[in-house]
């Protein structure tokens, strides 16, 4: 009995091809998973990591097929099974959890039914038995009042709770192998940590193996025993986490690790203490109209921001940290007047942005620019890059076309794009290049304040660090104040002079990067710090998980619904 | 929350009816030609025409006529036909079952065939079944109903003589003859509706199949028919149902062309004939009834939508 | 459009539609026979060498009348589409941008119009205006504009949330500039898709109106009118109704295939709004 | 298919053991109402002539003949008419006809509340007709009418079909005077009316047969078939298929398009009815370019009536240049009337009229029969003559409004036939002040019309000849043809006959089961029917 037999999963020299254009997604990849082991598959977007996970149980999308190699799961080859046998394999030995909590559960079906669907078909359980088992599992994944939860519908749960429901569904039939395809990428930091802890705990409890697909090296370091690093469909490195990640031997892995946001921005010497702040925000409240319960009952509005007061100094970088629903993007939108505040005021160059109108507003707005998160919808698909950036120039400058071309070319150069990009169209550019064009467009208006609303969250790690460096360089050169909105503490620490923490619309923490990150005063900030997983260099060529704050309390119970 | 949803929809429906009613009132009065002249005929005695106009209330100023029209409408009186003196409500109630029997039967058949076909084509996208369905539906959508109606009439009635060309026999009166009389019109209507429903169902099923919970159901080893029935159908049917509602609402307003070819005394024919005869009360009654049916059908569809999709309910 | 390929079905559709348009345009230059002149010696002649598609009850050549009829039908359909888009597009964008009571009011009025089947609206208007080309075009435009406005509004609303529209606002450009430079150009794609199905619907409606006798005024024939006139001679001279019906069907097939291809290539968002009664 | 009971060939009274066959007739449109004369059209008249009768009725020679009145006398000053009623005539509700019923019926029709369209004939303010001063019941069986002044046409008016005064029983109205159901004295009772679908007549067994032989709408109207079902089939091709498949026995006013197929079928006969209706091309003479008589003459000269009459396939119609059939007009005057169609002089006449290519529109409605085909031919003829013409098709209501308001230029129009010449001409020759729809109104024409209205029948041919001469001079009306009225009758029907007024009569008709009819009876029926004028033995 060769060692291979004892393996739970054995993937040898597998290649996967998209039959349409014949594009190679996986090129001759081999990995294996022992019973009860946690194996991570890591790589940037487009590296083929989730394809590898799905291929394991033959769930490749239409038009994509395994062109070479063999896959064995629990001694059986899924590719050779007929429809019924493949289904019972999935129904008994394997389970899967997906990335997007919003569409993970059938919105029109009560949660209980979706959970027990498998048990009753594959394990022949009666309705009562299956419900009983589901209720205990929900209890186990810490869903409040599990009996009632069975009858409720998916949209009545938050993202984090839905991911726990998915976990319960995948583990209900005690599978031998759980495949998790970026289970927590879409979740906030605290919830992410909870779900990961819960998943690994449960898997260990039922002795199942876990194949964890992620792009976050910190998660790999924290939870996996062995790891496979993929780049553009090829396996770059494979082995225990200590050899592959903590003491990187492959150039590609070193590059990834180097791109991690580490270190802290030297705090700027205050240029003259008395320089007036470029932006003063006083008692700012923002609400979104809600729906009426009954036609005559008063309309209950959702409060996004609750009396926020904040000043921003010229040339400073202020990080705004908070989870989804904390109101951070509402704040960003109010500052550039895309949203009208319910009350309070935003003073800029002696005017209250909320009151000013017409030509004066249009003139003032040019000095407050924004870069959005999603590069795909940031550029007008119909316009060339020249036209996009030229729109940033003042209307007066657009008269002379040659002059405009010269200025746009200069701006592109500043953001690291050669002149050949002028005539290209947005769909020909990568995500990173598009963000650079957005920055160039914002610069064209010579703003005094640049708001970056999660500007790097949608980018791969390597691209992310280059964009952050670019912003820092431009800020030094042009002296604009930068308000950097993010949910990632490491990014905030690397780029910001001061950090502000938002929690449910309230400003709970404000201070220099050091004050906030080393001596947090608000419990939420402490929970945030404790939950964040960060990998950093602990010695030349050696990396380790950084214990964030010595006196941070253990991650409190899920105070986040 | 459900109550708000219903009340808002009902209010919207009433407003639509009010606007539709006024539009109809004005439109019919602007049409040249005068019912009084039609009634008196070619004897052409001016005094007689004037007297008829007065008795029909047509000589009074427009706003006054509108008020009269609105107050009658309020207490459900649609007035009496100028030409036959019959209660408009009665005339409509005679014509509507004709149209309703053809349309409902055709829609039911089209739905029973079209919806599963659409789903199956989406499930086997890119394979033979899918291309076949898309091809057939493209052709069906391109054949005008009046052309297909004529061809069917020539083949089955003139050449083969299987089916009678003689018009409509109410189902209540003689079920067998009634059904035989409906075969051709329903058949032609089914061809047209089938294509639209199948295409709609196919596209909404394709969108649902892309979502994660379908893949996760498959990952949990759920059988294809269970995936299709339990997961895909409920989510894919909602948008198709809205189109079905729109289509049903319009068709119940009278399939004029089919009624003309097969000699069915339905609402469509009644409306066209009464426009030609300038029978104001009947035209107003018909158009209002058509609008009323449309609003009701769509209200029902919205309620079903809420029943199907819990997100709308809460 | 850059790198624009329609796929097999789409090109097939374009060819079919192109053939019918070509046939109609050829009619402007050369016409086998005078489509209006009567010839009582050649009444109801079957398709022959002299008359490829036979003659009608007045001895007029059916082929030339199909070519002449095409002019009427295709003209009405294209004018309707142009007018509907010309009105619907800006109005839809405006409604999306202005919002508030204006949006609620116009949407309610449009819903009221939607309550009537388009054929009935056209019938009513035709009875008012009397049969004329402009009458038919106006009637169909009023019947179809609500549809275009609704689509444009939904597309415009989703565009408002996109990065490039908001960035343009933030760059201090006026709403008018934003709408003209970003919103309307990006509405062209979905409207082009709807245009194809609109063209098919207008062609069908015009034929139905002619069939009911309220379509374009004679003697200029339209396909629907010829179909209706041929009806009494169905068993005796079936080609009178067969060929005009075929002309309509081929043009409709062309439109539908073209519309589907456009929809798949240009704008997945339009997928749900497909289909036409 | 409909089940056929077999008919044993017993007399009408004989109790047939099995179900009596029903005579099924196709109608193009439904009844307007069951209120005879008030809310009517030609189809309603057909049905009502079987249910109700008047004092006198039009006979085969289109003259007034005794009906409910067996005889009448006229006072020497011609102002008093005394009618003696037939004894023991029964109403369909069993009541016996008495003079009081006649007076009640007449008073009801003349009462303005009833809104009878033809009231202007008898209340004195119409431009034709004469005022009735009094109607009294002298005794149980005698009714006397006293007129304001003598009216030679009075009896013709009483016999007129469109403006017929039906003698009905007061129970036809409900308690508060609203119309309920017709109770007349006709051979058939109105049994059932399913709106939009069919009307069913049932034989009135208590019907008392008149003494005189059957002639037109008068005389012995003996009903043989127990039930007559008149089915509404608006669509021509459906009606054709119904006749071919035996679901319908008689199809009056058969559509032209159905003729070729019906001619080829051995189970049906096509009977050509005479018709006094008149299809014309009206030329407006009051305003605009058409008011120039020279232009009207030029246009008339270009229109070949022969070609127009053949506009509809398989249905070429008899030419009718004049308001009444040519044989009713004095032949010597007819010879002197110049024909309208003179193609060789058209260009010259156009030059004389100073025609500079102005647009001339031809009004036509698509619904009324084959007028639309005529419009196509007229348009082609005018275009060939170099006249800038255009067809303007519209629905009947619009065309009728333009006719009454004289907004048309050319208009293809039709007049319903009247029994007598004077009544026919009085429809379109009249004083525009008094009536809206006057077409010919030259002083000379009005003078002749006045004389015609008050002269006895002997002088009608000469007067009508002079009137036609004036019409030819004025050129506002071009007589085209008498519309083709063909009735399709299945061979299984025996005894159906056509006659001069061209309106269907279902009394005197038998329906045989196809197999059982004896050859002799069939041939006899067909011979007499074909001759058109054959009198019942």
Coordinates of N, CA and C in Angstrom, one line a residue, chain A residues 333 338 362 365-366 368-369 372 377-383 391-392 425 427 441, chain C residues 1-2 162-164 166-174 177 181-182 185-186 189:
Chain A
X333 N -18.2 60.0 0.5 CA -19.1 60.6 -0.6 C -19.6 62.0 -0.2
X338 N -21.1 64.1 -3.1 CA -22.0 63.2 -3.9 C -23.2 62.9 -3.1
X362 N -19.4 74.2 -8.4 CA -18.6 73.4 -9.4 C -17.2 73.8 -9.3
X365 N -15.7 72.2 -6.1 CA -15.6 70.7 -6.1 C -14.3 70.2 -6.8
X366 N -13.8 71.0 -7.7 CA -12.6 70.5 -8.4 C -11.5 70.3 -7.5
X368 N -11.7 69.0 -4.6 CA -11.9 67.8 -3.7 C -12.2 66.6 -4.6
X369 N -11.1 65.8 -4.8 CA -11.3 64.7 -5.8 C -11.4 63.3 -5.1
X372 N -12.3 55.8 -6.8 CA -13.3 54.8 -6.3 C -12.6 53.4 -6.1
X377 N -15.8 50.0 -13.1 CA -16.8 51.0 -13.5 C -16.2 52.4 -13.3
X378 N -14.9 52.6 -13.1 CA -14.4 53.9 -12.9 C -14.1 54.7 -14.2
X379 N -14.0 54.0 -15.3 CA -13.7 54.7 -16.5 C -14.9 54.5 -17.5
X380 N -15.2 55.5 -18.3 CA -16.3 55.4 -19.3 C -15.8 54.5 -20.4
X381 N -16.5 53.3 -20.6 CA -16.0 52.4 -21.6 C -15.9 52.9 -23.0
X382 N -16.6 54.1 -23.2 CA -16.7 54.6 -24.6 C -15.5 55.6 -24.9
X383 N -14.8 56.0 -23.8 CA -13.8 57.1 -24.1 C -12.4 56.6 -24.0
X391 N -10.8 65.1 -19.1 CA -12.0 65.6 -18.5 C -11.6 66.2 -17.1
X392 N -10.5 65.8 -16.6 CA -10.1 66.4 -15.3 C -9.6 67.8 -15.4
X425 N -8.3 52.0 -24.9 CA -9.6 52.1 -24.3 C -9.6 51.3 -23.0
X427 N -11.2 49.0 -21.6 CA -11.2 47.5 -21.4 C -9.9 46.9 -21.8
X441 N -6.5 61.3 -13.5 CA -7.7 62.2 -13.8 C -7.9 63.1 -12.6
Chain C
X1 N -17.9 50.3 -34.2 CA -17.7 49.6 -32.9 C -16.4 48.8 -33.2
X2 N -15.6 48.7 -32.2 CA -14.4 47.9 -32.4 C -14.6 46.4 -32.3
X162 N -22.4 54.5 -11.3 CA -21.1 54.0 -11.8 C -20.0 55.1 -11.4
X163 N -18.8 54.6 -11.3 CA -17.6 55.5 -10.9 C -17.5 56.6 -11.9
X164 N -17.5 56.4 -13.2 CA -17.1 57.5 -14.1 C -18.1 58.6 -14.2
X166 N -20.0 59.5 -11.5 CA -19.8 60.3 -10.3 C -18.5 61.1 -10.3
X167 N -17.5 60.4 -10.9 CA -16.2 61.2 -11.0 C -16.4 62.4 -11.8
X168 N -17.2 62.3 -12.9 CA -17.4 63.5 -13.7 C -18.1 64.6 -13.0
X169 N -19.1 64.2 -12.1 CA -19.8 65.2 -11.3 C -18.8 65.8 -10.4
X170 N -18.0 65.0 -9.8 CA -17.0 65.5 -8.8 C -16.0 66.5 -9.4
X171 N -15.8 66.2 -10.7 CA -14.8 67.1 -11.4 C -15.5 68.4 -11.8
X172 N -16.7 68.6 -11.3 CA -17.3 70.0 -11.4 C -18.0 70.1 -12.7
X173 N -18.3 69.1 -13.5 CA -19.1 69.3 -14.7 C -20.6 69.4 -14.4
X174 N -21.3 70.2 -15.2 CA -22.7 70.4 -15.0 C -23.5 69.1 -15.3
X177 N -23.8 68.4 -18.9 CA -22.6 67.8 -19.5 C -22.5 66.3 -19.2
X181 N -22.5 63.6 -22.1 CA -21.2 63.0 -22.4 C -21.1 61.5 -21.9
X182 N -21.8 61.3 -20.9 CA -21.7 59.9 -20.3 C -22.9 59.1 -20.4
X185 N -24.6 58.5 -24.3 CA -23.8 57.5 -25.1 C -23.9 56.1 -24.6
X186 N -23.9 56.0 -23.2 CA -23.9 54.6 -22.7 C -25.3 54.0 -22.7
X189 N -26.2 51.6 -26.4 CA -26.1 50.1 -26.6 C -27.5 49.5 -26.2

